[in-house]
Coordinates of C-alpha atoms in Angstrom, one line a residue:
X1 CA -0.4 -5.4 1.1
X2 CA 1.5 -3.3 3.4
X3 CA 4.5 -5.4 3.8
X4 CA 4.9 -5.4 0.1
X5 CA 5.0 -1.9 -0.1
X6 CA 6.9 -0.5 3.0
X7 CA 10.3 -1.6 2.4
X8 CA 13.6 0.1 3.2
X9 CA 14.7 2.7 0.9
X10 CA 17.5 1.1 -0.6
X11 CA 15.4 -1.7 -1.8
X12 CA 13.5 0.8 -4.2
X13 CA 16.9 1.1 -6.3
X14 CA 17.0 -2.8 -6.6
X15 CA 13.5 -3.1 -7.6
X16 CA 14.3 -0.7 -10.4
X17 CA 16.7 -3.1 -11.8
X18 CA 13.8 -5.5 -12.6
X19 CA 11.3 -3.0 -13.7
X20 CA 13.4 -0.7 -15.9
X21 CA 12.6 -2.4 -19.3
X22 CA 8.8 -3.0 -18.3
X23 CA 6.2 -1.2 -20.0
X24 CA 4.8 2.0 -18.1
X25 CA 1.2 2.3 -17.8
X26 CA 0.1 6.0 -18.4
X27 CA -3.5 7.3 -17.6
X28 CA -5.6 9.1 -20.6
X29 CA -6.4 12.4 -19.4
X30 CA -3.8 12.9 -16.7
X31 CA -2.6 16.2 -18.7
X32 CA -5.9 17.7 -18.8
X33 CA -6.3 17.3 -14.9
X34 CA -3.0 19.1 -14.1
X35 CA -2.7 21.7 -17.0
X36 CA -3.5 25.3 -15.9
X37 CA -4.7 24.0 -12.6
X38 CA -1.9 25.2 -10.2
X39 CA 1.4 27.0 -10.6
X40 CA 3.1 24.3 -8.3
X41 CA 3.1 20.8 -9.8
X42 CA 6.7 19.9 -8.9
X43 CA 6.6 17.1 -6.2
X44 CA 10.2 16.3 -6.0
X45 CA 13.6 17.6 -7.3
X46 CA 16.7 15.4 -7.9
X47 CA 19.7 17.6 -8.8
X48 CA 18.4 19.5 -11.9
X49 CA 15.6 17.0 -12.7
X50 CA 12.1 17.6 -11.3
X51 CA 9.3 15.3 -11.0
X52 CA 6.0 16.6 -11.9
X53 CA 2.6 15.6 -10.1
X54 CA 1.7 14.2 -13.6
X55 CA 4.3 11.8 -13.4
X56 CA 3.3 10.5 -9.8
X57 CA -0.3 10.5 -11.0
X58 CA 0.7 8.2 -14.0
X59 CA 2.3 5.8 -11.3
X60 CA -0.6 6.0 -9.0
X61 CA -3.6 5.3 -10.9
X62 CA -2.3 1.9 -12.4
X63 CA -1.1 1.0 -8.9
X64 CA -4.7 1.6 -7.3
X65 CA -6.2 -0.4 -10.1
X66 CA -4.0 -3.4 -9.5
X67 CA -4.4 -3.4 -5.8
X68 CA -8.2 -3.0 -6.2
X69 CA -8.2 -5.8 -8.9
X70 CA -6.1 -8.0 -6.7
X71 CA -7.7 -7.3 -3.2
X72 CA -11.0 -6.6 -4.3
X73 CA -11.2 -3.5 -2.2
X74 CA -11.8 0.2 -2.9
X75 CA -8.7 1.7 -2.4
X76 CA -8.8 5.6 -3.3
X77 CA -5.9 8.0 -3.0
X78 CA -6.7 9.1 0.3
X79 CA -6.3 5.6 1.7
X80 CA -3.3 5.0 -0.4
X81 CA -1.8 8.0 1.3
X82 CA -2.5 6.8 4.8
X83 CA -1.0 3.6 3.9
X84 CA 2.2 5.0 2.8
X85 CA 1.7 4.1 -1.0
X86 CA 2.0 7.4 -2.4
X87 CA 5.2 8.1 -0.4
X88 CA 6.5 4.8 -1.9
X89 CA 5.9 5.6 -5.2
X90 CA 7.6 9.1 -4.9
X91 CA 10.6 7.2 -3.5
X92 CA 10.5 5.0 -6.5
X93 CA 10.5 8.1 -8.9
X94 CA 13.5 9.3 -7.0
X95 CA 15.4 6.1 -7.3
X96 CA 14.7 6.0 -10.9
X97 CA 15.4 9.8 -11.3
X98 CA 18.9 9.5 -9.3
X99 CA 19.9 6.4 -11.9
X100 CA 18.8 8.6 -14.9
X101 CA 20.9 11.5 -13.6
X102 CA 24.0 9.4 -13.0
X103 CA 23.5 7.7 -16.6
X104 CA 23.4 11.3 -18.1
X105 CA 26.4 12.4 -15.9
X106 CA 28.5 9.4 -17.4
X107 CA 27.4 10.2 -20.8
X108 CA 26.1 6.7 -21.4
X109 CA 24.3 5.9 -24.6
X110 CA 22.8 2.9 -26.4
X111 CA 23.1 2.1 -30.0
X112 CA 20.1 1.2 -32.3
X113 CA 21.3 -2.4 -32.4
X114 CA 21.2 -2.8 -28.6
X115 CA 17.7 -1.6 -28.4
X116 CA 16.7 -3.8 -31.4
X117 CA 18.1 -6.7 -29.5
X118 CA 16.3 -5.8 -26.3
X119 CA 13.0 -5.8 -28.2
X120 CA 13.6 -9.0 -30.1
X121 CA 14.6 -10.9 -27.0
X122 CA 11.8 -9.7 -24.9
X123 CA 9.5 -12.5 -24.0
X124 CA 6.6 -10.6 -24.0
X125 CA 6.8 -9.9 -27.5
X126 CA 7.5 -13.4 -28.6
X127 CA 5.0 -15.8 -30.1
X128 CA 4.1 -19.4 -28.8
X129 CA 7.0 -20.8 -31.2
X130 CA 9.6 -18.3 -29.6
X131 CA 9.8 -16.1 -32.5
X132 CA 9.4 -12.4 -32.2
X133 CA 5.8 -11.4 -33.1
X134 CA 5.4 -7.8 -34.4
X135 CA 1.6 -7.8 -34.4
X136 CA 1.9 -8.9 -30.5
X137 CA 4.3 -6.3 -30.0
X138 CA 2.2 -3.4 -31.5
X139 CA -0.7 -4.7 -29.5
X140 CA 1.1 -4.5 -26.4
X141 CA 2.5 -1.1 -26.9
X142 CA -1.0 0.0 -27.9
X143 CA -2.6 -1.5 -24.8
X144 CA -0.3 0.5 -22.7
X145 CA -0.7 4.0 -24.6
X146 CA 2.5 3.7 -26.4
X147 CA 3.9 3.9 -29.9
X148 CA 6.9 2.4 -31.2
X149 CA 8.9 5.3 -31.1
X150 CA 8.0 6.1 -27.5
X151 CA 8.9 2.7 -26.5
X152 CA 12.5 2.9 -28.3
X153 CA 13.2 6.1 -26.7
X154 CA 12.3 4.8 -23.3
X155 CA 14.8 1.8 -23.8
X156 CA 17.6 4.3 -24.7
X157 CA 17.2 5.8 -21.4
X158 CA 16.3 2.5 -19.4
X159 CA 19.1 0.4 -20.5
X160 CA 22.0 2.6 -19.5
X161 CA 20.3 2.9 -16.1
X162 CA 20.1 -1.0 -16.0
X163 CA 23.5 -1.4 -17.0
X164 CA 24.8 0.8 -14.0
X165 CA 22.7 -1.0 -11.3
X166 CA 24.1 -4.3 -12.8
X167 CA 27.7 -3.0 -12.4
X168 CA 26.8 -1.8 -8.8
X169 CA 25.8 -5.3 -7.6
X170 CA 27.7 -7.6 -10.2
X171 CA 30.5 -8.2 -7.6
X172 CA 28.4 -9.3 -4.7
X173 CA 29.3 -12.8 -4.0
X174 CA 28.1 -14.8 -0.8
X175 CA 31.2 -16.7 0.6
X176 CA 30.2 -20.5 1.4
X177 CA 31.1 -19.7 5.4
X178 CA 28.5 -17.1 5.3
X179 CA 25.8 -19.0 3.5
X180 CA 26.6 -22.1 5.8
X181 CA 26.4 -19.9 8.9
X182 CA 22.9 -18.3 7.8
X183 CA 21.5 -21.6 6.7
X184 CA 22.2 -23.0 10.4
X185 CA 20.8 -19.8 11.9
X186 CA 17.6 -19.7 9.7
X187 CA 17.1 -23.6 10.4
X188 CA 17.3 -23.4 14.1
X189 CA 14.3 -24.6 15.9
X190 CA 13.5 -24.5 19.8
X191 CA 10.9 -26.0 22.0
X192 CA 9.7 -24.5 25.1
X193 CA 7.4 -24.9 28.2
X194 CA 5.4 -21.9 28.2
X195 CA 2.8 -20.6 30.9
X196 CA 0.2 -18.1 29.7
X197 CA -1.2 -15.8 32.2
X198 CA -4.1 -13.9 30.2
X199 CA -5.1 -10.6 31.9
X200 CA -8.5 -11.3 31.5
X201 CA -8.1 -14.1 34.0
X202 CA -6.9 -12.0 37.0
X203 CA -9.0 -12.5 40.0
X204 CA -9.5 -10.4 43.1
X205 CA -9.4 -7.0 41.5
X206 CA -12.0 -4.9 43.1
X207 CA -13.0 -1.5 43.1
X208 CA -10.7 1.6 43.7
X209 CA -11.0 3.7 46.6
X210 CA -11.9 7.4 46.0
X211 CA -8.3 8.2 46.5
X212 CA -7.0 5.6 44.4
X213 CA -9.5 6.5 41.6
X214 CA -8.3 10.3 42.0
X215 CA -4.8 9.6 41.8
X216 CA -5.1 7.3 38.8
X217 CA -7.2 10.1 37.1
X218 CA -4.6 12.7 37.9
X219 CA -1.8 10.8 36.5
X220 CA -3.7 9.9 33.1
X221 CA -5.6 13.0 32.5
X222 CA -4.2 13.0 28.9
X223 CA -6.3 9.9 28.3
X224 CA -9.4 11.6 29.2
X225 CA -8.7 14.5 27.0
X226 CA -10.9 15.5 24.1
X227 CA -9.5 16.6 20.8
X228 CA -9.9 20.0 19.5
X229 CA -13.1 20.4 17.0
X230 CA -14.0 22.6 14.5
X231 CA -17.5 23.5 13.0
X232 CA -17.5 24.3 9.5
X233 CA -19.3 24.9 6.2
X234 CA -18.1 23.6 2.8
X235 CA -19.0 24.7 -0.5
X236 CA -17.8 22.4 -3.3
X237 CA -18.3 21.5 -6.9
X238 CA -16.7 18.3 -8.8
X239 CA -16.6 17.5 -12.2
X240 CA -19.1 14.5 -11.5
X241 CA -21.6 17.0 -10.4
X242 CA -21.7 18.9 -13.9
X243 CA -20.8 15.9 -16.1
X244 CA -24.1 14.2 -16.4
X245 CA -25.7 17.3 -17.6
X246 CA -22.9 17.9 -20.5
X247 CA -23.7 16.3 -23.8
X248 CA -20.9 15.6 -26.1
X249 CA -21.7 15.8 -30.0
X250 CA -21.5 12.9 -31.8
X251 CA -18.8 14.3 -34.2
X252 CA -16.4 15.0 -31.3
X253 CA -16.7 11.5 -29.8
X254 CA -15.8 10.0 -33.3
X255 CA -12.9 12.3 -33.6
X256 CA -11.7 11.4 -30.0
X257 CA -12.1 7.8 -30.8
X258 CA -9.8 7.9 -33.8
X259 CA -7.3 10.0 -31.7
X260 CA -7.3 7.5 -28.9
X261 CA -8.1 4.3 -30.6
X262 CA -5.0 2.6 -29.3
X263 CA -6.5 3.0 -25.6
X264 CA -9.4 0.7 -26.5
X265 CA -7.1 -2.2 -27.6
X266 CA -8.0 -4.9 -25.0
X267 CA -5.2 -7.4 -24.1
X268 CA -6.1 -10.9 -23.3
X269 CA -8.1 -11.6 -20.2
X270 CA -8.8 -14.6 -18.2
X271 CA -11.3 -15.6 -15.6
X272 CA -9.3 -16.8 -12.7
X273 CA -10.5 -18.9 -9.7
X274 CA -8.1 -19.6 -6.7
X275 CA -7.5 -21.5 -3.6
X276 CA -5.6 -19.3 -1.2
X277 CA -3.6 -21.2 1.5
X278 CA -2.0 -19.8 4.6
X279 CA 0.9 -22.4 4.0
X280 CA 2.6 -24.7 1.8
X281 CA 1.3 -27.8 3.6
X282 CA -1.9 -26.6 3.4
X283 CA -1.7 -25.9 -0.3
X284 CA -0.5 -29.5 -0.8
X285 CA -3.3 -30.9 1.1
X286 CA -5.6 -28.9 -1.2
X287 CA -3.9 -29.9 -4.3
X288 CA -4.3 -33.5 -3.3
X289 CA -7.7 -33.0 -2.5
X290 CA -8.5 -31.7 -6.0
X291 CA -6.5 -34.5 -7.5
X292 CA -8.9 -36.8 -5.7
X293 CA -11.9 -35.4 -7.6
X294 CA -13.2 -33.0 -4.8
X295 CA -15.2 -29.7 -5.5
X296 CA -13.1 -26.6 -5.9
X297 CA -15.4 -24.4 -3.7
X298 CA -15.4 -27.4 -1.1
X299 CA -11.6 -27.6 -1.2
X300 CA -11.1 -23.6 -0.9
X301 CA -13.4 -23.3 2.1
X302 CA -12.9 -26.5 3.9
X303 CA -9.5 -27.6 3.4
X304 CA -7.8 -23.9 2.8
X305 CA -10.3 -22.2 5.2
X306 CA -10.9 -19.5 2.7
X307 CA -13.7 -17.3 2.6
X308 CA -16.0 -18.0 -0.6
X309 CA -16.4 -14.4 -1.9
X310 CA -12.5 -14.5 -2.5
X311 CA -12.5 -17.6 -4.6
X312 CA -13.3 -16.1 -8.2
X313 CA -10.8 -13.2 -9.1
X314 CA -13.0 -12.5 -12.4
X315 CA -11.6 -11.3 -15.8
X316 CA -8.0 -10.0 -15.3
X317 CA -5.2 -9.1 -17.6
X318 CA -1.6 -10.1 -17.0
X319 CA -0.8 -6.8 -15.6
X320 CA -3.3 -6.9 -12.9
X321 CA -1.8 -9.7 -11.3
X322 CA 1.3 -10.2 -9.3
X323 CA 4.2 -11.5 -11.2
X324 CA 4.5 -15.1 -9.9
X325 CA 0.7 -15.6 -10.3
X326 CA 0.6 -13.8 -13.8
X327 CA 3.0 -16.1 -15.3
X328 CA 1.1 -19.2 -14.1
X329 CA -2.2 -18.0 -15.0
X330 CA -1.2 -17.0 -18.5
X331 CA 0.7 -20.4 -19.3
X332 CA -2.4 -22.3 -17.8
X333 CA -4.8 -24.3 -20.1
X334 CA -8.2 -24.0 -19.3
X335 CA -9.6 -26.0 -16.5
X336 CA -6.3 -27.3 -15.3
X337 CA -5.5 -26.4 -11.6
X338 CA -1.9 -25.1 -11.3
X339 CA 0.6 -26.3 -8.8
X340 CA 0.7 -24.4 -5.5
X341 CA 2.4 -21.1 -6.4
X342 CA 3.8 -18.7 -3.3
X343 CA 3.2 -14.9 -3.3
X344 CA 3.1 -12.3 -0.5
X345 CA -0.4 -13.2 0.4
X346 CA 0.3 -17.0 0.9
X347 CA 0.2 -20.0 -1.4
X348 CA -2.3 -20.1 -4.3
X349 CA -3.5 -22.9 -6.5
X350 CA -5.1 -21.3 -9.8
X351 CA -7.5 -22.3 -12.4
X352 CA -8.5 -20.7 -15.7
X353 CA -12.3 -20.8 -16.4
X354 CA -12.4 -18.6 -19.4
X355 CA -10.3 -17.1 -21.7
X356 CA -11.0 -13.6 -23.6
X357 CA -8.5 -13.3 -26.5
X358 CA -7.2 -9.6 -27.3
X359 CA -9.6 -7.5 -29.2
X360 CA -10.1 -3.9 -30.1
X361 CA -13.4 -1.9 -28.9
X362 CA -15.4 -0.5 -31.7
X363 CA -16.8 3.0 -31.6
X364 CA -20.0 1.7 -30.0
X365 CA -18.6 0.1 -27.1
X366 CA -16.0 2.8 -26.5
X367 CA -18.7 5.4 -26.7
X368 CA -20.1 5.5 -23.1
X369 CA -16.4 5.5 -21.8
X370 CA -15.3 8.5 -24.4
X371 CA -18.7 10.3 -23.3
X372 CA -18.0 10.2 -19.7
X373 CA -14.5 11.1 -19.9
X374 CA -14.9 14.1 -22.4
X375 CA -17.9 15.2 -20.2
X376 CA -15.7 15.1 -17.1
X377 CA -12.9 17.2 -18.9
X378 CA -15.3 19.8 -20.1
X379 CA -16.9 20.0 -16.5
X380 CA -13.3 20.5 -15.1
X381 CA -12.7 23.4 -17.5
X382 CA -16.0 24.9 -16.6
X383 CA -15.3 24.6 -12.9
X384 CA -12.1 26.1 -13.2
X385 CA -13.2 29.2 -14.7
X386 CA -16.1 29.0 -12.2
X387 CA -13.8 29.0 -9.3
X388 CA -12.2 32.3 -10.5
X389 CA -15.7 33.8 -10.2
X390 CA -16.5 32.3 -6.7
X391 CA -13.2 33.4 -5.5
X392 CA -14.0 37.1 -6.8
X393 CA -17.3 37.1 -5.2
X394 CA -15.9 36.1 -2.0
X395 CA -13.1 38.2 -1.9
X396 CA -15.9 41.1 -2.6
X397 CA -17.8 40.3 0.7
X398 CA -20.4 38.0 -0.5
X399 CA -21.3 35.4 1.9
X400 CA -20.4 31.8 1.3
X401 CA -24.1 30.3 1.3
X402 CA -25.0 33.2 -1.2
X403 CA -22.0 32.5 -3.6
X404 CA -22.7 28.7 -3.4
X405 CA -26.3 29.4 -4.5
X406 CA -25.5 31.9 -7.3
X407 CA -22.6 29.4 -8.7
X408 CA -24.2 26.0 -8.2
X409 CA -21.9 24.8 -5.5
X410 CA -23.1 22.1 -3.1
X411 CA -23.1 23.2 0.6
X412 CA -22.2 20.9 3.7
X413 CA -22.4 21.8 7.2
X414 CA -20.3 19.9 9.5
X415 CA -21.3 20.3 13.3
X416 CA -17.9 19.1 14.8
X417 CA -14.8 17.3 13.6
X418 CA -11.5 16.7 14.7
X419 CA -8.3 16.8 12.9
X420 CA -8.7 13.2 12.0
X421 CA -12.0 13.6 10.4
X422 CA -14.0 12.1 13.0
X423 CA -17.0 13.5 15.1
X424 CA -17.4 13.5 18.7
X425 CA -19.0 9.9 18.6
X426 CA -15.8 8.7 16.8
X427 CA -17.6 8.2 13.3
X428 CA -16.0 9.5 10.2
X429 CA -17.3 12.9 8.9
X430 CA -18.7 12.4 5.3
X431 CA -17.8 14.8 2.8
X432 CA -18.4 15.1 -1.0
X433 CA -14.4 15.7 -1.0
X434 CA -11.5 14.0 0.2
X435 CA -11.8 14.8 3.9
X436 CA -8.1 15.4 4.8
X437 CA -7.3 18.7 3.0
X438 CA -10.7 19.9 3.9
X439 CA -10.2 19.3 7.6
X440 CA -6.6 20.8 7.5
X441 CA -7.8 23.9 5.8
X442 CA -10.8 24.2 8.5
X443 CA -8.2 24.0 11.4
X444 CA -5.9 26.3 9.7
X445 CA -8.4 29.2 10.1
X446 CA -10.0 31.2 12.9
X447 CA -13.7 31.5 13.7
X448 CA -15.7 33.4 11.0
X449 CA -12.6 33.2 8.4
X450 CA -13.6 31.8 5.0
X451 CA -10.9 30.4 2.7
X452 CA -10.0 31.4 -1.0
X453 CA -11.2 28.8 -3.5
X454 CA -9.0 25.8 -3.5
X455 CA -8.5 23.2 -6.2
X456 CA -8.3 19.4 -5.3
X457 CA -6.0 18.5 -8.3
X458 CA -8.7 16.4 -10.1
X459 CA -10.7 19.3 -11.2
X460 CA -12.9 19.9 -8.3
X461 CA -13.1 23.3 -6.1
X462 CA -14.1 24.1 -2.9
X463 CA -14.1 26.8 -0.1
X464 CA -14.3 26.4 3.7
X465 CA -15.6 28.5 6.5
X466 CA -14.8 27.8 10.0
X467 CA -17.9 28.5 12.0
X468 CA -16.7 27.5 15.3
X469 CA -13.4 26.6 17.2
X470 CA -13.7 24.2 20.1
X471 CA -10.3 23.7 22.0
X472 CA -9.3 20.4 23.6
X473 CA -10.3 19.9 27.3
X474 CA -9.8 17.5 30.1
X475 CA -13.2 15.7 30.9
X476 CA -14.0 15.9 34.6
X477 CA -13.7 12.8 36.8
X478 CA -17.5 12.8 37.1
X479 CA -17.7 12.7 33.3
X480 CA -15.5 9.7 33.0
X481 CA -15.9 7.8 36.1
X482 CA -16.8 4.7 34.9
X483 CA -14.2 4.7 32.2
X484 CA -11.4 5.4 35.0
X485 CA -12.5 2.4 37.0
X486 CA -12.3 0.2 34.2
X487 CA -8.9 1.3 33.2
X488 CA -7.7 1.3 36.8
X489 CA -8.8 -2.4 36.9
X490 CA -7.1 -3.1 33.9
X491 CA -4.1 -1.5 34.9
X492 CA -4.0 -3.4 38.3
X493 CA -4.6 -6.8 36.3
X494 CA -1.4 -6.1 34.2
X495 CA 0.4 -5.1 37.2
X496 CA -0.4 -8.3 39.3
X497 CA 0.1 -10.7 36.4
X498 CA 3.2 -9.0 35.2
X499 CA 4.7 -9.5 38.7
X500 CA 3.4 -13.0 38.9
X501 CA 5.2 -13.8 35.6
X502 CA 8.3 -12.1 36.8
X503 CA 8.6 -14.1 40.0
X504 CA 7.5 -17.5 38.2
X505 CA 10.5 -16.9 35.8
X506 CA 13.0 -16.3 38.7
X507 CA 11.8 -19.4 40.6
X508 CA 13.2 -21.4 37.8
X509 CA 16.7 -22.7 38.3
X510 CA 19.1 -25.8 38.8
X511 CA 16.9 -28.5 40.0
X512 CA 13.6 -26.7 39.4
X513 CA 12.1 -26.6 36.2
X514 CA 9.0 -24.2 34.9
X515 CA 6.5 -27.1 35.1
X516 CA 7.3 -27.6 38.8
X517 CA 7.4 -24.2 39.7
X518 CA 4.3 -23.3 37.7
X519 CA 2.4 -26.5 39.4
X520 CA 3.3 -25.1 42.9
X521 CA 1.5 -22.0 42.0
X522 CA -1.5 -23.7 40.4
X523 CA -0.4 -22.9 36.8
X524 CA 0.0 -25.2 33.9
X525 CA 2.8 -25.4 31.5
X526 CA 2.2 -26.5 27.8
X527 CA 5.2 -27.7 25.7
X528 CA 5.3 -25.9 22.4
X529 CA 5.9 -27.5 18.9
X530 CA 9.4 -26.7 17.3
X531 CA 9.6 -23.0 16.9
X532 CA 11.5 -21.1 14.3
X533 CA 12.7 -17.5 14.4
X534 CA 10.0 -16.2 12.0
X535 CA 7.0 -14.7 13.9
X536 CA 3.5 -16.5 13.1
X537 CA 4.7 -19.9 13.0
X538 CA 2.7 -20.9 16.1
X539 CA -0.3 -18.4 17.0
X540 CA 0.0 -19.5 20.6
X541 CA 3.6 -17.8 20.7
X542 CA 3.5 -14.2 20.8
X543 CA 6.2 -12.1 18.6
X544 CA 7.5 -10.6 22.0
X545 CA 8.0 -14.0 23.6
X546 CA 9.6 -15.6 20.5
X547 CA 12.2 -13.0 20.4
X548 CA 13.3 -13.6 24.0
X549 CA 13.2 -17.4 23.4
X550 CA 15.8 -17.3 20.6
X551 CA 18.1 -15.0 22.7
X552 CA 17.9 -17.4 25.9
X553 CA 20.2 -20.3 26.7
X554 CA 18.9 -23.8 27.1
X555 CA 17.2 -24.1 30.5
X556 CA 16.8 -20.4 31.0
X557 CA 13.5 -18.9 31.8
X558 CA 12.2 -15.8 30.3
X559 CA 9.2 -13.6 30.7
X560 CA 7.2 -11.3 28.3
X561 CA 4.1 -9.7 28.1
X562 CA 1.9 -7.9 25.4
X563 CA -1.6 -6.3 25.1
X564 CA -3.6 -9.7 26.1
X565 CA -1.3 -11.2 28.8
X566 CA 2.0 -12.2 30.6
X567 CA 4.0 -15.2 29.5
X568 CA 6.8 -17.5 31.2
X569 CA 8.7 -19.8 29.1
X570 CA 11.7 -22.1 29.6
X571 CA 13.9 -23.4 26.8
X572 CA 13.7 -27.1 26.5
X573 CA 15.6 -27.9 23.5
X574 CA 17.7 -26.5 20.6
X575 CA 18.4 -28.1 17.4
X576 CA 20.1 -27.2 14.4
X577 CA 19.7 -28.5 10.9
X578 CA 22.2 -31.0 9.6
X579 CA 24.8 -29.9 7.3
X580 CA 23.2 -30.1 3.7
X581 CA 25.4 -28.3 0.9
X582 CA 22.5 -28.8 -1.4
X583 CA 20.1 -27.0 1.0
X584 CA 22.4 -24.6 2.1
X585 CA 23.5 -23.5 -1.3
X586 CA 19.8 -22.8 -2.2
X587 CA 20.2 -19.8 0.1
X588 CA 23.2 -18.3 -2.0
X589 CA 21.0 -16.3 -4.3
X590 CA 18.8 -14.9 -1.5
X591 CA 22.2 -14.0 0.5
X592 CA 23.6 -12.4 -2.8
X593 CA 20.4 -10.6 -3.3
X594 CA 20.9 -9.3 0.3
X595 CA 24.4 -8.1 -0.5
X596 CA 23.2 -6.2 -3.7
X597 CA 20.4 -4.5 -1.5
X598 CA 23.1 -3.3 0.7
X599 CA 25.3 -2.2 -2.1
X600 CA 22.6 -0.6 -3.9
X601 CA 21.4 1.5 -0.8
X602 CA 24.8 2.7 -0.2
X603 CA 25.0 3.6 -4.1
X604 CA 21.6 5.3 -3.8
X605 CA 22.7 7.4 -0.5
X606 CA 26.0 8.5 -2.5
X607 CA 23.9 9.5 -5.5
X608 CA 21.8 11.6 -3.3
X609 CA 24.9 13.6 -2.1
X610 CA 25.8 14.0 -5.8
X611 CA 22.3 15.0 -6.9
X612 CA 20.5 16.4 -3.8
X613 CA 17.1 15.3 -3.4
X614 CA 14.0 17.5 -2.3
X615 CA 10.8 16.0 -1.8
X616 CA 8.1 18.7 -1.7
X617 CA 5.5 17.3 0.7
X618 CA 3.5 20.4 1.0
X619 CA 2.9 19.9 -2.7
X620 CA 2.0 16.2 -2.5
X621 CA -0.4 17.0 0.4
X622 CA -2.3 19.7 -1.8
X623 CA -2.6 17.6 -4.7
X624 CA -2.9 14.0 -3.4

């Protein structure tokens, strides 16, 4: 998941080229969350343009929903922030804003005829016969919380931006000599004799003397240092705490249903099963097994090695699936396995079990959802007003516990937590709110200090009092004696085997192979299969060694080490793919896309000079 998200900054602009004309997905009720909640909701500025927290929220919620649907996880905004998802979304919004600013500067406009052509030619709006289907057009817009006028206005902004990006990359052409060189580079294979020396196998490592133990402890005192801790009391109240007691009148529910009827248009959903294989070879073997009549679950678990609980993806909409899988799933007939499809997660074979056609939920079906959301909104409004009273009470000298009791806030006491939100035993501290902002606040205050009322950005309020400040300290040798001995022994194992590996590599030379040198020392060398440059092709060859193997000459020995052991390897063979104009030409699109990425990155940096970018991390940290 992280590899798909954490890409270099320039690629955000490139991705924008493919995403500009796709429907955006809003979140109902976002305006209510941010309205009148905080005076500072600008998360970034691009020249004269601002990006509001509401815009980031509108991107974040659908992203979390899609990721949770795809991976079956419970990814919340706190985890999303730690994984860099929120930062990536901010960068995407900035990239989009830069292009919008440039389009405005160039005074680019789009005629109604061009907009109409873009709509009529969009494959998402076409019926099975290839003709524009107005009913489908309206349904898809409604499902994405948009009307026709809003979509037209979006296209009038996005088409000029897409034209700019196209102009930036249109001249990127890959010379045939470059493609041929890269084809040869990418297809290079190497074999090597490899000696593995796992640290766990080091023998003769005894107990350190008192002098050795003291010396090791003195050199590594920072390893045995405890973090700073805070004891604090938290008083909080969230909309969920109040919502269950709030009753929404039937008339108001019906009025809300009519106002937001478009939200309850459900797009087509399909129940999907998958076989997820780690390689194309395994995927083809799975496909052959299915063609031979084997059971789907048996093939998934026994041939592909897949966990049983990841086979059924449940009912999904097209937007909840990654693009390559979505197109395949929504073109499959029921019961027919697809050909293997590649995605960032691996190779998939997909099967549709059931199709649920598009529909509109009636009031009775929509009522529970409406009740919940209206109650949460009402609760958020009440809590906002309540927060002012709590603030006044604490400012007037009322103790935190008394204020919590008077205004109905929940009180949580934490005996000790470090800045990462873990207690002295290493377990995460459990709080009724997102942990990170509460912990930061507790660490920002002195002993006995009580904070003002803070707003989480989603309607909850909280107050923190720091009860005790525990500074970091270095544990005495007596406290960590067993740990110091263990680490000294581990360090000795690494030192011994790293020296052994280095000496073994140096012993290889003219007339003396690694196998011979290893045999003299009682080690065994194994010949690897043909290796490619990409890490992970052979789990027995760590990435740190693979990099050195592809930098070495034939017959040369290299050594490397990682967290588990030391390695020595000697290059046996180096082969390159035979000249194949057709295969090399297949690389051309990827090479040209790489050139476009570079051009787009340069263009993005130039736009940042023309339209200075300011990302307000303190606002993002506060609201997200």
